[in-house]
Coordinates of C-alpha atoms in Angstrom, one line a residue:
M1160 CA -27.8 15.8 50.1
D1161 CA -27.9 12.2 48.9
A1162 CA -28.2 13.3 45.3
R1163 CA -25.2 15.5 45.7
L1164 CA -23.2 12.6 47.3
T1165 CA -24.1 10.1 44.6
T1166 CA -23.3 12.5 41.6
P1167 CA -19.5 12.0 41.7
L1168 CA -20.0 8.2 42.0
T1169 CA -22.3 8.2 39.0
T1170 CA -19.9 10.4 37.0
N1171 CA -16.9 8.1 37.9
R1172 CA -18.9 5.1 36.7
R1173 CA -19.7 6.8 33.5
H1174 CA -16.0 7.7 33.0
S1175 CA -15.0 4.2 33.8
R1176 CA -17.4 2.8 31.2
S1177 CA -16.1 5.3 28.7
G1178 CA -12.5 4.4 29.5
S1179 CA -13.3 0.7 29.1
G1180 CA -14.6 1.3 25.6
W1181 CA -11.4 3.0 24.7
I1182 CA -9.2 0.2 26.0
V1183 CA -11.3 -2.4 24.2
S1184 CA -10.7 -0.5 21.0
A1185 CA -7.0 -0.5 21.6
A1186 CA -7.1 -4.3 22.1
I1187 CA -9.0 -4.7 18.7
I1188 CA -6.3 -2.6 17.0
A1189 CA -3.5 -4.8 18.5
V1190 CA -5.3 -7.9 17.3
L1191 CA -5.7 -6.5 13.8
V1192 CA -2.0 -5.7 13.7
L1193 CA -1.0 -9.2 14.9
L1194 CA -3.4 -11.1 12.6
P1195 CA -1.1 -10.9 9.5
V1196 CA 1.8 -12.3 11.5
F1197 CA -0.3 -15.2 12.8
A1198 CA -1.6 -15.8 9.3
L1199 CA 2.0 -15.8 8.0
A1200 CA 3.1 -18.3 10.6
L1201 CA 0.1 -20.6 10.0
Q1202 CA 0.7 -20.6 6.3
A1203 CA 4.4 -21.3 6.8
I1204 CA 3.7 -24.3 9.1
Q1205 CA 1.0 -25.7 6.9
G1206 CA 3.2 -25.6 3.8
S1207 CA 6.3 -27.0 5.5
A1208 CA 6.0 -30.5 4.2
G1209 CA 9.2 -30.9 2.1
L1210 CA 9.5 -27.1 1.5
W1211 CA 11.9 -26.3 4.3
S1212 CA 14.4 -28.9 3.1
H1213 CA 14.0 -27.6 -0.5
L1214 CA 14.5 -24.0 0.6
L1215 CA 17.5 -24.9 2.8
V1216 CA 19.2 -26.4 -0.3
T1217 CA 18.2 -23.9 -3.0
T1218 CA 17.1 -20.5 -1.7
L1219 CA 17.9 -19.8 1.9
P1220 CA 21.7 -20.3 2.0
T1221 CA 22.4 -17.7 -0.7
A1222 CA 19.7 -15.3 0.5
L1223 CA 20.6 -15.6 4.2
A1224 CA 24.3 -15.1 3.4
D1225 CA 23.7 -12.1 1.2
T1226 CA 21.4 -10.6 3.8
L1227 CA 23.8 -11.0 6.7
I1228 CA 26.7 -9.7 4.7
L1229 CA 24.7 -6.7 3.6
L1230 CA 23.5 -6.0 7.1
C1231 CA 27.0 -6.2 8.6
G1232 CA 28.4 -3.9 5.9
V1233 CA 25.6 -1.3 6.0
G1234 CA 25.6 -1.4 9.8
L1235 CA 29.3 -0.6 10.0
L1236 CA 29.2 2.1 7.3
V1237 CA 26.2 3.9 8.8
A1238 CA 27.7 3.8 12.2
I1239 CA 31.0 5.4 10.9
L1240 CA 29.3 8.0 8.7
G1241 CA 26.5 8.9 11.1
T1242 CA 28.7 9.1 14.3
G1243 CA 31.5 10.9 12.5
A1244 CA 29.2 13.5 11.0
A1245 CA 27.5 14.0 14.3
W1246 CA 30.8 14.6 16.1
L1247 CA 32.1 16.9 13.4
V1248 CA 29.1 19.3 13.6
T1249 CA 28.9 19.3 17.4
A1250 CA 32.6 19.2 18.5
Y1251 CA 34.0 21.8 16.0
D1252 CA 33.0 25.3 15.0
F1253 CA 33.8 26.1 11.4
P1254 CA 32.3 28.1 8.5
G1255 CA 29.4 26.2 7.0
R1256 CA 28.7 24.1 10.1
R1257 CA 25.1 25.4 10.4
I1258 CA 24.5 24.3 6.8
L1259 CA 25.8 20.8 7.4
E1260 CA 23.7 20.4 10.5
W1261 CA 20.5 20.2 8.4
A1262 CA 22.0 19.2 5.1
L1263 CA 23.3 15.9 6.5
I1264 CA 19.6 14.9 7.0
L1265 CA 18.8 15.3 3.3
P1266 CA 19.6 11.7 2.1
L1267 CA 16.5 10.6 4.1
A1268 CA 14.5 12.1 1.2
V1269 CA 15.9 9.6 -1.2
P1270 CA 14.5 6.1 -0.9
T1271 CA 17.0 3.3 -1.3
Y1272 CA 15.6 2.0 -4.6
I1273 CA 15.9 5.5 -6.1
I1274 CA 19.6 5.8 -5.1
A1275 CA 20.3 2.6 -6.9
Y1276 CA 18.2 3.6 -9.9
A1277 CA 20.1 6.9 -10.2
Y1278 CA 23.6 5.6 -9.8
L1279 CA 23.1 2.7 -12.2
D1280 CA 22.6 5.3 -14.9
I1281 CA 25.1 7.8 -13.6
L1282 CA 27.9 5.2 -13.5
H1283 CA 26.8 3.4 -16.6
P1284 CA 29.8 2.5 -18.9
I1285 CA 28.5 5.0 -21.5
G1286 CA 27.2 7.5 -18.9
V1287 CA 28.5 11.0 -18.3
V1288 CA 30.8 10.1 -15.4
Q1289 CA 32.8 7.3 -17.1
G1290 CA 32.7 9.3 -20.3
A1291 CA 34.3 12.2 -18.6
I1292 CA 37.0 10.0 -17.0
R1293 CA 37.8 8.4 -20.4
W1294 CA 38.0 11.9 -22.0
L1295 CA 40.3 13.1 -19.2
F1296 CA 42.7 10.3 -19.6
G1297 CA 42.6 9.9 -23.3
Y1298 CA 40.6 6.7 -23.7
S1299 CA 38.3 6.4 -26.7
S1300 CA 35.9 3.6 -25.6
P1301 CA 34.6 1.6 -22.6
R1302 CA 36.7 -1.4 -23.9
E1303 CA 39.9 0.6 -23.0
F1304 CA 38.8 1.8 -19.6
R1305 CA 35.7 1.4 -17.4
V1306 CA 35.0 1.9 -13.7
P1307 CA 34.2 -1.3 -11.8
D1308 CA 30.5 -2.2 -11.9
I1309 CA 28.5 -1.2 -8.8
R1310 CA 26.2 -4.1 -9.3
N1311 CA 27.7 -6.2 -6.5
M1312 CA 27.7 -6.4 -2.8
T1313 CA 30.2 -3.7 -2.2
G1314 CA 28.3 -1.2 -4.4
C1315 CA 25.0 -2.1 -2.6
I1316 CA 26.6 -1.6 0.8
I1317 CA 28.1 1.8 -0.1
L1318 CA 24.9 3.1 -1.7
L1319 CA 22.6 2.0 1.1
G1320 CA 25.1 3.3 3.7
F1321 CA 25.2 6.8 2.2
V1322 CA 21.4 6.9 2.2
L1323 CA 20.7 5.4 5.6
Y1324 CA 23.4 7.1 7.8
P1325 CA 21.0 9.9 8.9
Y1326 CA 19.3 7.3 11.1
V1327 CA 22.5 7.2 13.2
Y1328 CA 23.4 10.9 12.7
I1329 CA 20.1 12.3 14.1
P1330 CA 20.0 10.6 17.5
T1331 CA 23.8 10.6 18.0
R1332 CA 24.1 14.4 17.3
A1333 CA 21.2 14.9 19.8
L1334 CA 23.1 12.9 22.4
F1335 CA 26.4 14.7 21.8
L1336 CA 24.6 18.0 22.3
M1337 CA 23.3 16.8 25.7
Q1338 CA 26.6 15.6 27.0
S1339 CA 28.0 17.5 29.9
S1340 CA 30.7 20.0 29.3
S1341 CA 32.2 19.1 32.6
L1342 CA 33.2 15.7 31.3
I1343 CA 34.9 17.2 28.3
E1344 CA 36.6 19.9 30.3
A1345 CA 37.8 17.3 32.9
A1346 CA 39.3 15.2 30.1
R1347 CA 41.0 18.3 28.5
T1348 CA 42.4 19.3 32.0
L1349 CA 44.1 15.9 32.1
G1350 CA 45.7 16.6 28.8
V1351 CA 43.5 14.5 26.5
S1352 CA 43.3 15.7 22.9
R1353 CA 40.0 16.3 21.2
R1354 CA 40.4 13.2 19.2
H1355 CA 41.0 11.0 22.2
I1356 CA 38.1 12.7 24.0
F1357 CA 35.9 11.3 21.2
W1358 CA 37.1 7.8 21.7
R1359 CA 37.3 7.7 25.5
V1360 CA 34.4 9.9 26.6
A1361 CA 31.9 10.9 23.9
L1362 CA 31.7 7.6 22.0
P1363 CA 31.1 5.3 25.0
L1364 CA 28.3 7.7 26.2
A1365 CA 26.8 7.8 22.7
R1366 CA 26.6 4.0 22.3
P1367 CA 22.9 3.7 23.0
A1368 CA 22.0 6.4 20.4
I1369 CA 24.3 4.7 17.9
A1370 CA 22.6 1.3 18.6
V1371 CA 19.2 2.8 18.0
G1372 CA 20.2 4.5 14.8
V1373 CA 22.0 1.4 13.4
S1374 CA 19.1 -0.8 14.2
L1375 CA 16.7 1.5 12.4
A1376 CA 19.0 1.7 9.4
L1377 CA 19.3 -2.1 9.3
M1378 CA 15.5 -2.5 9.4
E1379 CA 15.3 -0.1 6.4
A1380 CA 18.0 -2.2 4.6
L1381 CA 16.0 -5.3 5.3
N1382 CA 12.9 -3.7 4.0
D1383 CA 14.7 -2.7 0.7
I1384 CA 13.7 -4.6 -2.4
G1385 CA 14.5 -2.3 -5.3
A1386 CA 18.1 -1.4 -4.6
S1387 CA 19.1 -5.0 -3.8
E1388 CA 17.5 -6.4 -6.9
F1389 CA 18.8 -3.7 -9.2
L1390 CA 22.3 -4.3 -7.9
G1391 CA 22.1 -8.1 -8.1
I1392 CA 22.0 -8.9 -4.4
R1393 CA 19.6 -11.7 -3.6
T1394 CA 18.5 -10.9 -0.1
L1395 CA 15.7 -12.6 1.8
T1396 CA 13.4 -9.7 0.9
V1397 CA 14.1 -10.1 -2.8
S1398 CA 13.7 -13.9 -2.4
I1399 CA 10.2 -13.4 -0.9
Y1400 CA 9.1 -11.3 -3.8
T1401 CA 10.5 -13.6 -6.5
T1402 CA 9.1 -16.7 -4.8
W1403 CA 5.6 -15.3 -4.7
I1404 CA 5.5 -13.3 -8.0
T1405 CA 7.7 -15.5 -10.2
R1406 CA 6.9 -18.9 -8.9
A1407 CA 3.5 -18.3 -7.4
D1408 CA 4.7 -20.2 -4.3
L1409 CA 2.9 -18.6 -1.4
P1410 CA 3.9 -21.2 1.2
G1411 CA 7.6 -20.9 0.2
A1412 CA 7.3 -17.1 0.3
S1413 CA 5.7 -17.4 3.8
Q1414 CA 8.5 -19.5 5.1
I1415 CA 11.2 -17.2 3.8
A1416 CA 9.2 -14.3 5.3
L1417 CA 9.2 -16.1 8.7
S1418 CA 12.9 -16.5 8.5
L1419 CA 13.3 -12.8 7.8
L1420 CA 11.0 -12.0 10.8
F1421 CA 13.4 -14.0 13.0
I1422 CA 16.3 -11.7 11.9
V1423 CA 14.2 -8.7 12.8
V1424 CA 13.5 -10.0 16.3
A1425 CA 17.2 -10.7 16.7
L1426 CA 18.0 -7.1 15.6
V1427 CA 15.5 -5.7 18.1
A1428 CA 17.0 -7.8 20.8
M1429 CA 20.5 -6.7 20.0
E1430 CA 19.4 -3.1 20.0
R1431 CA 17.8 -3.5 23.4
W1432 CA 20.9 -5.2 24.7
A1433 CA 23.1 -2.3 23.5
R1434 CA 20.8 0.2 25.3
R1435 CA 20.7 -1.7 28.6
E1436 CA 22.8 1.1 30.3
Q1437 CA 21.1 4.1 28.6
R1438 CA 20.6 5.9 31.9
Y1439 CA 24.3 6.7 32.0
S1440 CA 24.2 8.5 28.7
I1441 CA 21.2 10.8 29.4
S1442 CA 22.1 11.9 33.0
A1443 CA 24.1 14.8 31.5
Q1444 CA 20.9 16.5 30.4
R1445 CA 20.9 18.7 33.5
S1446 CA 24.5 19.8 33.0
R1447 CA 26.0 22.6 30.9
I1448 CA 26.4 21.8 27.2
S1449 CA 29.9 21.7 25.8
E1450 CA 30.8 24.4 23.3
P1451 CA 32.3 23.5 19.9
L1452 CA 36.0 24.1 19.4
K1453 CA 36.8 27.0 17.1
V1454 CA 39.2 25.8 14.3
T1455 CA 41.4 27.7 11.8
S1456 CA 40.1 28.6 8.4
R1457 CA 42.1 25.9 6.7
Q1458 CA 40.9 23.2 9.1
G1459 CA 37.3 24.5 8.7
L1460 CA 37.5 24.2 4.9
I1461 CA 38.8 20.6 5.3
F1462 CA 36.0 19.8 7.8
F1463 CA 33.3 21.3 5.6
C1464 CA 34.5 19.3 2.6
I1465 CA 34.6 16.1 4.6
G1466 CA 31.2 16.7 6.0
S1467 CA 29.8 17.5 2.5
I1468 CA 30.8 14.1 1.0
P1469 CA 27.8 12.1 2.5
V1470 CA 25.4 14.9 1.4
L1471 CA 26.8 15.0 -2.1
I1472 CA 26.7 11.2 -2.6
G1473 CA 23.5 10.6 -0.7
F1474 CA 21.4 13.5 -2.0
V1475 CA 23.0 16.1 -4.3
F1476 CA 24.3 14.0 -7.1
P1477 CA 21.1 11.8 -7.4
A1478 CA 18.9 14.9 -7.1
I1479 CA 20.8 16.7 -9.9
Y1480 CA 20.6 13.6 -12.1
L1481 CA 16.9 13.2 -11.5
A1482 CA 16.1 16.9 -12.2
T1483 CA 18.2 16.8 -15.4
E1484 CA 16.7 13.6 -16.7
A1485 CA 13.1 14.7 -15.7
W1486 CA 13.6 18.0 -17.6
R1487 CA 14.9 16.2 -20.7
R1488 CA 12.0 13.8 -20.6
F1489 CA 9.5 16.6 -20.1
Q1490 CA 11.0 18.5 -23.1
F1491 CA 10.9 15.4 -25.3
A1492 CA 7.5 14.0 -24.5
G1493 CA 5.8 16.3 -22.0
L1494 CA 3.8 15.1 -19.1
S1495 CA 2.1 11.8 -20.0
P1496 CA -1.4 11.0 -18.9
R1497 CA -0.1 8.0 -17.2
F1498 CA 1.9 10.2 -14.9
L1499 CA -1.2 12.0 -13.8
I1500 CA -3.0 8.7 -13.1
E1501 CA 0.0 7.4 -11.1
A1502 CA 0.1 10.7 -9.2
A1503 CA -3.6 10.3 -8.3
N1504 CA -3.2 6.7 -7.3
T1505 CA -0.2 7.6 -5.1
V1506 CA -1.8 10.5 -3.4
V1507 CA -5.3 8.9 -2.9
F1508 CA -4.0 5.7 -1.4
A1509 CA -1.3 7.4 0.7
F1510 CA -3.8 10.0 2.0
T1511 CA -6.4 7.3 2.8
A1512 CA -3.8 5.2 4.6
T1513 CA -2.7 8.3 6.5
I1514 CA -6.2 9.1 7.7
V1515 CA -6.7 5.5 8.9
T1516 CA -3.2 5.2 10.5
V1517 CA -3.3 8.5 12.3
G1518 CA -6.8 7.8 13.6
L1519 CA -5.7 4.5 15.0
G1520 CA -2.5 5.9 16.4
V1521 CA -4.4 8.7 18.1
L1522 CA -6.7 6.1 19.8
L1523 CA -3.8 4.0 21.0
A1524 CA -1.9 7.0 22.4
Y1525 CA -5.0 8.4 24.2
V1526 CA -5.8 5.0 25.7
A1527 CA -2.2 4.9 27.1
R1528 CA -2.9 8.3 28.7
L1529 CA -6.5 7.6 29.8
R1530 CA -5.9 4.1 31.3
P1531 CA -2.2 3.9 32.2
G1532 CA -1.2 0.4 33.3
P1533 CA 0.1 -2.9 32.0
A1534 CA -2.8 -3.6 29.7
S1535 CA -2.7 -0.4 27.8
A1536 CA 1.1 -0.5 27.6
W1537 CA 1.0 -4.0 26.1
F1538 CA -1.7 -3.1 23.6
F1539 CA 0.4 -0.1 22.6
R1540 CA 3.6 -2.2 22.1
L1541 CA 1.8 -5.0 20.2
A1542 CA 0.0 -2.5 17.9
T1543 CA 3.2 -0.8 16.9
I1544 CA 5.4 -3.8 16.2
G1545 CA 4.6 -3.6 12.5
Y1546 CA 7.2 -0.9 11.9
A1547 CA 10.0 -3.3 12.8
A1548 CA 8.8 -5.9 10.3
P1549 CA 9.8 -5.4 6.6
G1550 CA 7.1 -4.5 4.2
T1551 CA 7.3 -7.8 2.4
V1552 CA 6.6 -9.7 5.7
I1553 CA 3.6 -7.5 6.4
A1554 CA 2.4 -7.8 2.8
I1555 CA 2.6 -11.6 2.7
G1556 CA 0.7 -11.8 6.0
V1557 CA -2.0 -9.4 4.8
L1558 CA -2.2 -11.3 1.5
I1559 CA -2.8 -14.6 3.2
L1560 CA -5.3 -13.2 5.6
L1561 CA -7.4 -11.1 3.2
A1562 CA -7.2 -13.5 0.2
G1563 CA -8.6 -16.2 2.5
L1564 CA -11.3 -13.8 3.7
D1565 CA -12.1 -12.9 0.1
Q1566 CA -12.5 -16.6 -0.8
F1567 CA -14.7 -17.3 2.2
I1568 CA -17.0 -14.4 1.4
N1569 CA -17.2 -15.3 -2.2
R1570 CA -17.9 -18.9 -1.5
N1571 CA -20.7 -18.1 0.9
A1572 CA -22.2 -15.4 -1.4
I1573 CA -22.4 -17.9 -4.2
A1574 CA -23.9 -20.6 -1.9
W1575 CA -26.5 -18.3 -0.3
F1576 CA -27.3 -15.7 -3.0
G1577 CA -25.9 -17.1 -6.2
V1578 CA -23.7 -14.0 -6.7
S1579 CA -19.9 -13.9 -6.9
T1580 CA -18.4 -11.1 -4.8
G1581 CA -14.9 -11.5 -6.4
L1582 CA -11.9 -10.0 -4.6
L1583 CA -13.5 -7.5 -2.3
F1584 CA -10.3 -6.7 -0.3
M1585 CA -7.5 -7.6 -2.7
G1586 CA -9.2 -6.1 -5.7
S1587 CA -10.2 -2.8 -4.1
G1588 CA -6.9 -1.8 -2.6
A1589 CA -8.2 -2.3 0.9
A1590 CA -5.3 -4.8 1.5
L1591 CA -2.8 -2.1 0.6
I1592 CA -4.4 0.3 3.1
Y1593 CA -4.3 -2.4 5.7
A1594 CA -0.6 -3.1 5.1
Y1595 CA 0.3 0.6 5.2
A1596 CA -1.6 1.1 8.5
T1597 CA 0.0 -2.0 10.1
R1598 CA 3.5 -0.9 8.9
F1599 CA 3.4 2.7 9.9
L1600 CA 1.1 2.7 13.0
A1601 CA 4.1 3.2 15.2
I1602 CA 4.9 6.6 13.7
S1603 CA 1.4 8.0 14.3
A1604 CA 1.0 6.4 17.8
G1605 CA 4.5 7.4 18.9
G1606 CA 4.1 11.0 17.6
M1607 CA 0.7 11.5 19.2
D1608 CA 2.0 9.9 22.5
A1609 CA 4.8 12.4 22.5
G1610 CA 2.4 15.2 22.0
L1611 CA 0.1 14.1 24.8
T1612 CA 2.9 13.7 27.3
R1613 CA 3.4 17.5 27.1
I1614 CA -0.1 18.2 28.3
P1615 CA -0.4 18.4 32.1
L1616 CA -2.7 15.8 33.7
S1617 CA -4.3 18.7 35.6
F1618 CA -6.1 19.6 32.4
D1619 CA -7.7 16.2 32.4
H1620 CA -8.8 16.5 36.0
A1621 CA -10.3 20.0 35.3
S1622 CA -12.2 18.7 32.3
R1623 CA -13.6 15.7 34.3
T1624 CA -14.6 18.1 37.1
L1625 CA -16.6 20.1 34.6
G1626 CA -18.5 16.9 33.6
Q1627 CA -16.7 16.1 30.4
S1628 CA -16.4 12.4 29.4
A1629 CA -13.2 10.8 28.1
S1630 CA -14.3 11.5 24.5
G1631 CA -15.3 15.1 25.4
T1632 CA -12.0 15.7 27.1
F1633 CA -10.1 14.4 24.1
R1634 CA -12.1 16.6 21.6
H1635 CA -12.1 19.8 23.6
V1636 CA -8.7 19.6 25.4
H1637 CA -6.2 17.1 24.0
L1638 CA -6.9 17.4 20.3
P1639 CA -6.5 21.2 20.1
L1640 CA -3.3 21.1 22.1
S1641 CA -1.8 18.2 20.1
K1642 CA -2.4 19.6 16.6
A1643 CA 1.4 20.1 15.9
A1644 CA 2.2 16.5 16.9
L1645 CA -0.7 15.2 14.9
T1646 CA 0.3 17.1 11.8
A1647 CA 3.9 16.0 12.1
A1648 CA 2.8 12.4 12.5
A1649 CA 0.4 12.6 9.5
L1650 CA 3.2 14.1 7.3
L1651 CA 5.6 11.3 8.2
V1652 CA 3.1 8.6 7.6
F1653 CA 2.0 10.1 4.3
V1654 CA 5.6 10.3 3.0
D1655 CA 6.4 6.8 4.1
C1656 CA 3.3 5.5 2.3
V1657 CA 4.4 7.3 -0.9
K1658 CA 7.9 5.8 -0.7
E1659 CA 6.8 2.3 0.3
L1660 CA 7.7 -0.2 -2.4
P1661 CA 7.6 -3.8 -1.2
A1662 CA 4.1 -3.8 0.2
T1663 CA 2.8 -1.8 -2.8
L1664 CA 4.4 -4.3 -5.3
L1665 CA 2.8 -7.3 -3.6
L1666 CA -0.7 -6.0 -2.7
R1667 CA -1.6 -3.4 -5.4
P1668 CA -4.7 -4.2 -7.5
L1669 CA -4.4 -5.3 -11.1
N1670 CA -3.4 -2.5 -13.5
F1671 CA -2.6 -0.2 -10.6
E1672 CA 0.6 1.8 -10.7
T1673 CA 2.0 4.3 -8.2
F1674 CA 5.2 6.4 -8.6
A1675 CA 7.2 3.7 -6.7
T1676 CA 5.9 0.7 -8.7
H1677 CA 6.3 2.6 -12.0
L1678 CA 9.9 3.5 -11.2
Y1679 CA 10.6 -0.2 -10.2
G1680 CA 9.2 -1.5 -13.5
E1681 CA 11.1 0.9 -15.7
A1682 CA 14.4 0.3 -13.8
A1683 CA 13.9 -3.4 -14.0
R1684 CA 13.6 -3.0 -17.8
G1685 CA 16.6 -0.7 -18.0
T1686 CA 14.6 2.3 -19.3
Y1687 CA 15.8 4.7 -16.6
E1688 CA 14.8 7.9 -18.4
E1689 CA 11.1 6.8 -18.5
A1690 CA 10.7 7.0 -14.7
S1691 CA 12.9 10.0 -14.0
I1692 CA 9.8 12.3 -13.4
A1693 CA 8.2 9.8 -11.0
A1694 CA 11.5 9.4 -9.1
L1695 CA 11.9 13.2 -8.8
A1696 CA 8.4 13.5 -7.5
I1697 CA 9.1 10.9 -4.8
V1698 CA 12.2 12.8 -3.7
V1699 CA 10.4 16.1 -3.7
I1700 CA 7.7 14.6 -1.4
G1701 CA 10.4 13.0 0.7
I1702 CA 12.0 16.4 1.4
L1703 CA 9.0 17.5 3.4
P1704 CA 9.8 15.5 6.6
V1705 CA 13.4 16.5 6.2
I1706 CA 12.4 20.1 6.4
L1707 CA 10.3 19.3 9.5
L1708 CA 13.3 17.5 11.2
S1709 CA 15.6 20.4 10.4
K1710 CA 13.1 22.9 12.0
I1711 CA 12.8 20.7 15.1
G1712 CA 16.6 20.5 15.3
R1713 CA 17.0 24.3 15.1
R1714 CA 14.5 24.8 17.9
A1715 CA 16.2 22.2 20.0

């Protein structure tokens, strides 16, 4: 009898020790994510003697002004495009609406630096577009007529806006679909037109979703380095890169990165403030969904043409250009051996980073389920803050941390064994994997957490009753039931690693090129046709999560 009475106690203690091990692991992950930020702040403080005053006079005013203007312009444009497109495909029923619902997501497949790369060549003074315009109006040369150059702030805002608007479109469309039909019908009973319903009912309720989407788009705009530099906009991100690469001024780059981090914190705070009354916008989930209004054929054609404009500018025109130029390049010179090397580099590093990131994300999500409470919640939040920070900020922090660790190991190896270890982390690419994992850990952890929340807790209790440990329950119960969420998270992380440019530029080993860095180098030299195949490969890979999102949207 005594043995039987003590068995559950012994089992609970074993489970408690197992759970403690999981939560310690989550704490270690959170510390590893925060270390680059601490290293960045420490470097910025140590190098502050005379540098802040110099930066305030030379670099920061222009960079800060350009960054704020770019953010305001992009934020306004993505809010208009994303919200307008979401309302169009949810409020009205017209031919082609089903196509637009998923096609409006396609610009997510085109990274910001590729959209700039493509349109710089498409709209070149001797390019096909301006050539066709001059032929149409009878002009013989660019001296007689040329389209205004897009290499300015306006051009940068427009191009980034037409690529990043899906961040607003996706959550806003989802919220419009959840809004109660009773609210719409009550407004129409009072004689309110469809247009006024949008302004007075739908838009106020959708404000939290719009705020989330705009904040995500602005963080992507902050992370951009290629498009801004190609278009002549000196943002804080571009200033960080040039300060480190061109001037070899790591303290100066750290201080600019710290300034950029403050802007990110401000954006997150503004987004949280805008969502402070989110409970009012989601209470309609339990109500009947509003049906779209059937329009005439003429109105439907107009709506379809209007809805197609963001898709054409943000995806179709660049994709056609890239496919055409890639085919011409392939016919002229074939597939170069360098392309195959870059493909291998891109896939190997992205795949390795995906395995690491997904593994850490799974651990964080399982700890939040296994040991719910303030500690696990805080570890989860701290470990996933890297996604809010631009790639340049993460890269500079990782650079400071691992370069110092390399020097420490090398110095002691020489002193103790007379052998130089060189750059163990920076030279092997481990720093790049570290930066990728820090940057995209929120994707894997969030995806896995969403998958685990769909598994009833009764499954955990049944597994524990049968004597399984926390690890055994995860292997035999949670992992098989979360394969779909795990696969989706892995796909998203892999694609983001392939597209990531700032961190790759700053942390890649010597003589190491990926698709993204090759494209950046060719575009910086003005040899656009040389990188067309690599750019097309990135876009093709980027379509994969778009397909996933469209399938999820159809199921919803």
